[in-house]
Coordinates of C-alpha atoms in Angstrom, one line a residue:
X1 CA -19.7 44.6 12.8
X2 CA -18.1 43.3 16.0
X3 CA -15.0 41.1 15.4
X4 CA -13.2 38.8 17.8
X5 CA -9.5 38.3 17.9
X6 CA -7.0 35.6 18.9
X7 CA -3.5 34.6 18.0
X8 CA -1.9 31.4 16.8
X9 CA 1.7 30.6 17.5
X10 CA 3.8 28.5 15.3
X11 CA 5.9 25.6 16.6
X12 CA 8.9 25.5 14.3
X13 CA 9.6 27.7 11.2
X14 CA 6.7 29.5 9.7
X15 CA 6.5 32.4 7.2
X16 CA 3.0 33.9 6.8
X17 CA 4.2 36.0 3.9
X18 CA 5.1 32.8 2.1
X19 CA 1.6 31.5 2.8
X20 CA 0.1 34.7 1.3
X21 CA 2.2 34.4 -1.9
X22 CA 1.1 30.8 -2.3
X23 CA -2.6 31.7 -1.9
X24 CA -2.3 34.4 -4.6
X25 CA -1.0 31.7 -7.1
X26 CA -3.3 28.8 -5.9
X27 CA -6.2 28.5 -8.4
X28 CA -8.7 27.6 -5.6
X29 CA -8.0 31.0 -3.8
X30 CA -6.3 33.2 -6.4
X31 CA -9.6 35.2 -6.9
X32 CA -9.5 36.3 -3.3
X33 CA -8.8 40.1 -3.0
X34 CA -5.3 40.6 -1.6
X35 CA -3.3 43.6 -0.4
X36 CA -0.3 41.4 0.3
X37 CA -0.7 41.8 4.0
X38 CA -3.8 39.9 5.1
X39 CA -5.6 36.7 4.1
X40 CA -9.4 37.3 4.2
X41 CA -12.0 34.7 3.5
X42 CA -15.4 33.4 4.4
X43 CA -16.5 29.8 4.9
X44 CA -18.9 27.5 6.7
X45 CA -17.1 26.2 9.8
X46 CA -17.3 22.4 9.9
X47 CA -17.9 22.5 13.6
X48 CA -21.5 23.8 13.1
X49 CA -21.7 24.6 9.3
X50 CA -22.5 28.3 10.1
X51 CA -20.7 31.0 8.1
X52 CA -17.8 32.9 9.5
X53 CA -15.5 35.6 8.1
X54 CA -11.8 35.5 8.8
X55 CA -8.9 37.9 8.6
X56 CA -5.4 36.7 9.2
X57 CA -2.4 38.9 9.5
X58 CA 1.2 38.4 10.6
X59 CA 2.1 38.5 14.3
X60 CA 5.3 37.8 16.2
X61 CA 5.8 34.0 16.2
X62 CA 2.7 33.3 14.3
X63 CA -0.5 35.1 13.1
X64 CA -3.3 37.3 14.5
X65 CA -6.8 36.2 13.6
X66 CA -10.0 38.2 13.6
X67 CA -13.3 36.5 13.1
X68 CA -16.9 37.6 12.7
X69 CA -18.1 35.1 15.3
X70 CA -16.8 34.4 18.8
X71 CA -14.1 31.8 18.3
X72 CA -14.4 28.7 20.4
X73 CA -11.8 25.9 20.5
X74 CA -13.2 24.3 17.3
X75 CA -13.0 27.5 15.2
X76 CA -9.5 28.2 16.5
X77 CA -8.5 24.7 15.5
X78 CA -10.0 25.1 12.1
X79 CA -8.0 28.3 11.3
X80 CA -4.9 26.6 12.7
X81 CA -5.5 23.6 10.4
X82 CA -6.0 25.9 7.3
X83 CA -2.5 27.3 7.9
X84 CA -0.9 24.1 9.1
X85 CA -0.3 25.7 12.5
X86 CA -1.9 22.8 14.3
X87 CA 1.3 20.7 13.7
X88 CA 4.6 21.1 15.4
X89 CA 6.9 21.8 12.5
X90 CA 10.1 21.8 14.5
X91 CA 11.4 18.6 13.0
X92 CA 10.6 19.4 9.4
X93 CA 13.9 21.3 8.8
X94 CA 15.9 18.3 10.0
X95 CA 14.5 16.3 7.0
X96 CA 16.2 18.7 4.7
X97 CA 19.5 18.2 6.4
X98 CA 19.3 14.5 5.5
X99 CA 17.8 15.1 2.1
X100 CA 19.7 17.8 0.1
X101 CA 17.0 17.9 -2.6
X102 CA 14.2 18.6 -0.1
X103 CA 16.6 20.9 1.8
X104 CA 17.1 23.1 -1.3
X105 CA 13.4 23.6 -1.5
X106 CA 13.2 24.5 2.1
X107 CA 15.9 27.1 1.6
X108 CA 14.1 28.5 -1.3
X109 CA 10.8 28.8 0.6
X110 CA 11.7 29.0 4.3
X111 CA 8.8 28.7 6.6
X112 CA 6.3 27.8 3.9
X113 CA 3.7 25.3 5.3
X114 CA 0.8 23.8 3.4
X115 CA -2.2 26.1 3.0
X116 CA -5.4 24.0 3.2
X117 CA -8.9 24.3 1.9
X118 CA -11.3 25.9 4.4
X119 CA -12.7 22.4 5.1
X120 CA -12.5 18.8 3.8
X121 CA -16.0 19.2 2.5
X122 CA -15.0 22.2 0.3
X123 CA -11.9 20.3 -0.8
X124 CA -14.0 17.4 -1.9
X125 CA -16.4 19.6 -3.9
X126 CA -13.4 21.3 -5.6
X127 CA -12.0 17.9 -6.5
X128 CA -15.3 17.0 -8.3
X129 CA -15.8 20.4 -9.9
X130 CA -12.3 20.5 -11.4
X131 CA -12.3 17.0 -12.9
X132 CA -11.8 17.2 -16.7
X133 CA -11.9 21.0 -16.5
X134 CA -9.4 23.8 -16.4
X135 CA -8.7 25.1 -12.9
X136 CA -9.7 28.6 -14.1
X137 CA -13.1 27.5 -15.2
X138 CA -13.6 25.3 -12.1
X139 CA -12.7 28.2 -9.9
X140 CA -15.4 30.4 -11.5
X141 CA -18.0 27.6 -11.2
X142 CA -17.2 27.1 -7.6
X143 CA -17.5 30.9 -7.0
X144 CA -20.8 31.0 -8.7
X145 CA -22.1 28.1 -6.5
X146 CA -21.0 30.1 -3.5
X147 CA -22.6 33.2 -4.6
X148 CA -25.9 31.5 -5.5
X149 CA -26.3 29.0 -2.6
X150 CA -23.9 30.3 0.1
X151 CA -24.1 33.0 2.7
X152 CA -22.6 36.5 2.2
X153 CA -20.3 37.6 5.0
X154 CA -18.8 41.0 5.4
X155 CA -15.0 40.8 6.1
X156 CA -13.3 44.2 6.7
X157 CA -16.1 46.0 4.9
X158 CA -16.1 43.8 1.9
X159 CA -18.6 41.0 1.0
X160 CA -17.3 37.4 0.7
X161 CA -19.4 34.5 -0.4
X162 CA -19.0 31.4 1.7
X163 CA -19.2 28.0 -0.1
X164 CA -22.6 26.5 1.0
X165 CA -22.7 23.8 3.7
X166 CA -23.6 20.2 2.9
X167 CA -27.3 20.6 4.0
X168 CA -27.8 23.2 1.3
X169 CA -26.4 21.1 -1.6
X170 CA -27.8 17.7 -0.5
X171 CA -30.9 18.2 -2.7
X172 CA -29.7 21.0 -4.9
X173 CA -29.8 21.1 -8.7
X174 CA -28.9 23.8 -11.2
X175 CA -25.3 24.1 -10.1
X176 CA -24.0 24.7 -13.6
X177 CA -22.3 21.3 -13.7
X178 CA -22.9 18.2 -15.8
X179 CA -25.6 16.0 -14.3
X180 CA -23.1 13.3 -13.1
X181 CA -21.0 15.9 -11.2
X182 CA -24.1 17.4 -9.6
X183 CA -25.1 13.9 -8.4
X184 CA -21.6 13.3 -7.1
X185 CA -21.8 16.6 -5.1
X186 CA -25.1 15.6 -3.6
X187 CA -23.5 12.3 -2.6
X188 CA -20.6 14.1 -1.0
X189 CA -23.0 16.3 0.9
X190 CA -24.6 13.2 2.4
X191 CA -21.2 11.9 3.3
X192 CA -20.3 15.2 5.0
X193 CA -23.6 15.2 7.0
X194 CA -22.8 11.7 8.1
X195 CA -19.5 12.9 9.5
X196 CA -17.2 11.2 6.9
X197 CA -15.8 14.5 5.4
X198 CA -14.6 16.0 8.7
X199 CA -11.1 16.7 9.9
X200 CA -11.7 14.9 13.1
X201 CA -12.8 11.7 11.4
X202 CA -10.2 11.6 8.6
X203 CA -7.2 12.5 10.8
X204 CA -8.4 10.0 13.4
X205 CA -7.7 7.2 10.9
X206 CA -4.4 5.8 9.6
X207 CA -3.7 7.6 6.3
X208 CA -4.1 4.5 4.2
X209 CA -7.5 3.7 5.8
X210 CA -8.6 7.4 5.4
X211 CA -7.6 7.3 1.7
X212 CA -9.5 4.1 1.2
X213 CA -12.7 5.5 2.7
X214 CA -12.4 8.6 0.6
X215 CA -11.9 6.6 -2.6
X216 CA -15.3 4.9 -1.9
X217 CA -17.1 8.2 -2.0
X218 CA -18.9 9.3 -5.2
X219 CA -16.7 10.9 -7.8
X220 CA -13.5 10.5 -5.7
X221 CA -10.6 8.8 -7.3
X222 CA -7.1 8.3 -6.0
X223 CA -5.8 11.8 -6.7
X224 CA -8.9 13.4 -5.2
X225 CA -8.7 11.3 -2.1
X226 CA -5.2 12.5 -1.5
X227 CA -6.2 16.1 -2.1
X228 CA -9.1 15.8 0.4
X229 CA -7.0 14.2 3.1
X230 CA -3.8 16.3 2.7
X231 CA -5.1 19.7 1.6
X232 CA -8.6 19.4 3.1
X233 CA -8.1 17.7 6.5
X234 CA -4.5 18.9 6.7
X235 CA -3.1 15.5 7.5
X236 CA 0.7 16.1 7.8
X237 CA 2.0 12.6 7.1
X238 CA 0.2 11.1 4.1
X239 CA 1.5 10.0 0.7
X240 CA -1.2 8.8 -1.8
X241 CA 1.4 7.0 -3.9
X242 CA -0.5 7.4 -7.2
X243 CA -0.2 11.0 -8.3
X244 CA 1.4 11.3 -11.7
X245 CA 2.1 15.0 -11.6
X246 CA 4.0 14.7 -8.3
X247 CA 5.8 11.6 -9.6
X248 CA 7.0 13.7 -12.6
X249 CA 8.3 16.4 -10.3
X250 CA 10.1 13.9 -8.1
X251 CA 11.5 12.0 -11.0
X252 CA 13.2 15.1 -12.3
X253 CA 14.3 16.3 -8.9
X254 CA 15.9 13.0 -7.9
X255 CA 16.9 11.7 -11.3
X256 CA 14.7 8.6 -11.1
X257 CA 14.2 6.5 -14.3
X258 CA 11.2 7.2 -16.5
X259 CA 9.8 3.8 -15.7
X260 CA 10.2 4.0 -12.0
X261 CA 7.3 2.1 -10.3
X262 CA 5.0 3.7 -7.7
X263 CA 6.8 1.8 -5.0
X264 CA 10.0 3.8 -5.8
X265 CA 8.2 7.0 -4.9
X266 CA 6.6 5.6 -1.8
X267 CA 10.0 4.4 -0.7
X268 CA 11.4 7.9 -1.3
X269 CA 8.6 9.4 0.7
X270 CA 9.3 7.1 3.7
X271 CA 12.3 9.2 4.4
X272 CA 10.1 12.3 4.9
X273 CA 8.1 10.8 7.8
X274 CA 6.3 12.3 9.8
X275 CA 6.0 15.1 7.3
X276 CA 5.3 13.3 4.0
X277 CA 2.4 15.7 3.2
X278 CA 4.5 18.8 3.9
X279 CA 7.4 17.5 1.7
X280 CA 5.1 16.6 -1.1
X281 CA 3.5 20.1 -0.9
X282 CA 6.8 21.8 -1.3
X283 CA 7.6 19.8 -4.4
X284 CA 4.2 20.6 -5.9
X285 CA 4.5 24.3 -4.9
X286 CA 7.9 24.5 -6.6
X287 CA 6.3 24.8 -10.0
X288 CA 3.3 26.8 -11.1
X289 CA 0.1 25.0 -12.0
X290 CA 1.1 22.0 -9.9
X291 CA -2.4 21.4 -8.5
X292 CA -3.9 19.9 -11.7
X293 CA -6.7 18.3 -9.7
X294 CA -8.0 15.6 -12.0
X295 CA -8.4 11.9 -11.6

C-alpha cells in the first residue's frame, strides 16, 4: 500500500518517547500494539470522516508521520493536535520556574505533552462508554464497536479497526451497551454531524462556553465535558474546575485542606495560563489510573 509522509516540528520541549510511554499506559490506547519506537493507529479523520492509518516515529525536532491517505492541511493538523504539536510549548517550562511543584513534574517527564484522542467525537463516545464501568471493560467494548461497525485499515502490514464515524452510529443498535448509553451515543452522533463535536468548533469558543455546550449534550456531565474539550479537541488552556480525582492529586501535591472549595483549585490553575490543560495533564499523568472517566 502506498504511504504518504510528512514531518511535524515541535515549538518548545517535546519528547516523543514520553508520549509513547504514556500511550502504553493509557487505557484508551493501551491495547495498541507497540514496539516502543512507533505509534500506529487508525481513525476516521474529522475533516471528512473517512478512515486513515497513521504511523508516527521520532524525528529531529519533532516527529515523522506516514499516512495511508495523501495528507492535506486538515489531516496534518489533526495529527498535530493528537500529539499537542499544534501548540507552541515554549512558555510551558517557564511556568515550572514559578511553580516548584509543577516544575518537579516537568523535570520528571521532560517534554511530555498531552496525548489526545483521535477526535473529539471519539473522546465523547469513550466518555459515555466508560461511565460506571471499569476502563478495561470500556476499552474492550469500544474496540468491539470499532471492529463491528468501523473500517479496517492496514498500517505497516497489520490490520487496525478505526472507530466508526458518526453517520454509522446515528441509527445503530446492538452496540453491547445499556439502552440508555446507546441512545446517548446516537445523540452524540447527531451532534457530531451538526458540527458541535469538532476541534474547530470547540476551540473556537472560550473554554467556559465550550464546556457549557458540551454539558448540554446527551450523557455528558462536567467531567466528560472537560475530557472532550481537553483530551478530544486538545484545547491547551482549559480547566473544568469540577474534577474530584484531579482535585485529590492537587490537594496532596500542594498541601491544600481537605475541605478546599472548587474555587481554590481554579485559583491555583490561574497561575498556569495559557497552559492550564497541559499542567493538569501532567498532574493526572503522574499517577497510574488517573483517567477514571466517570461523571
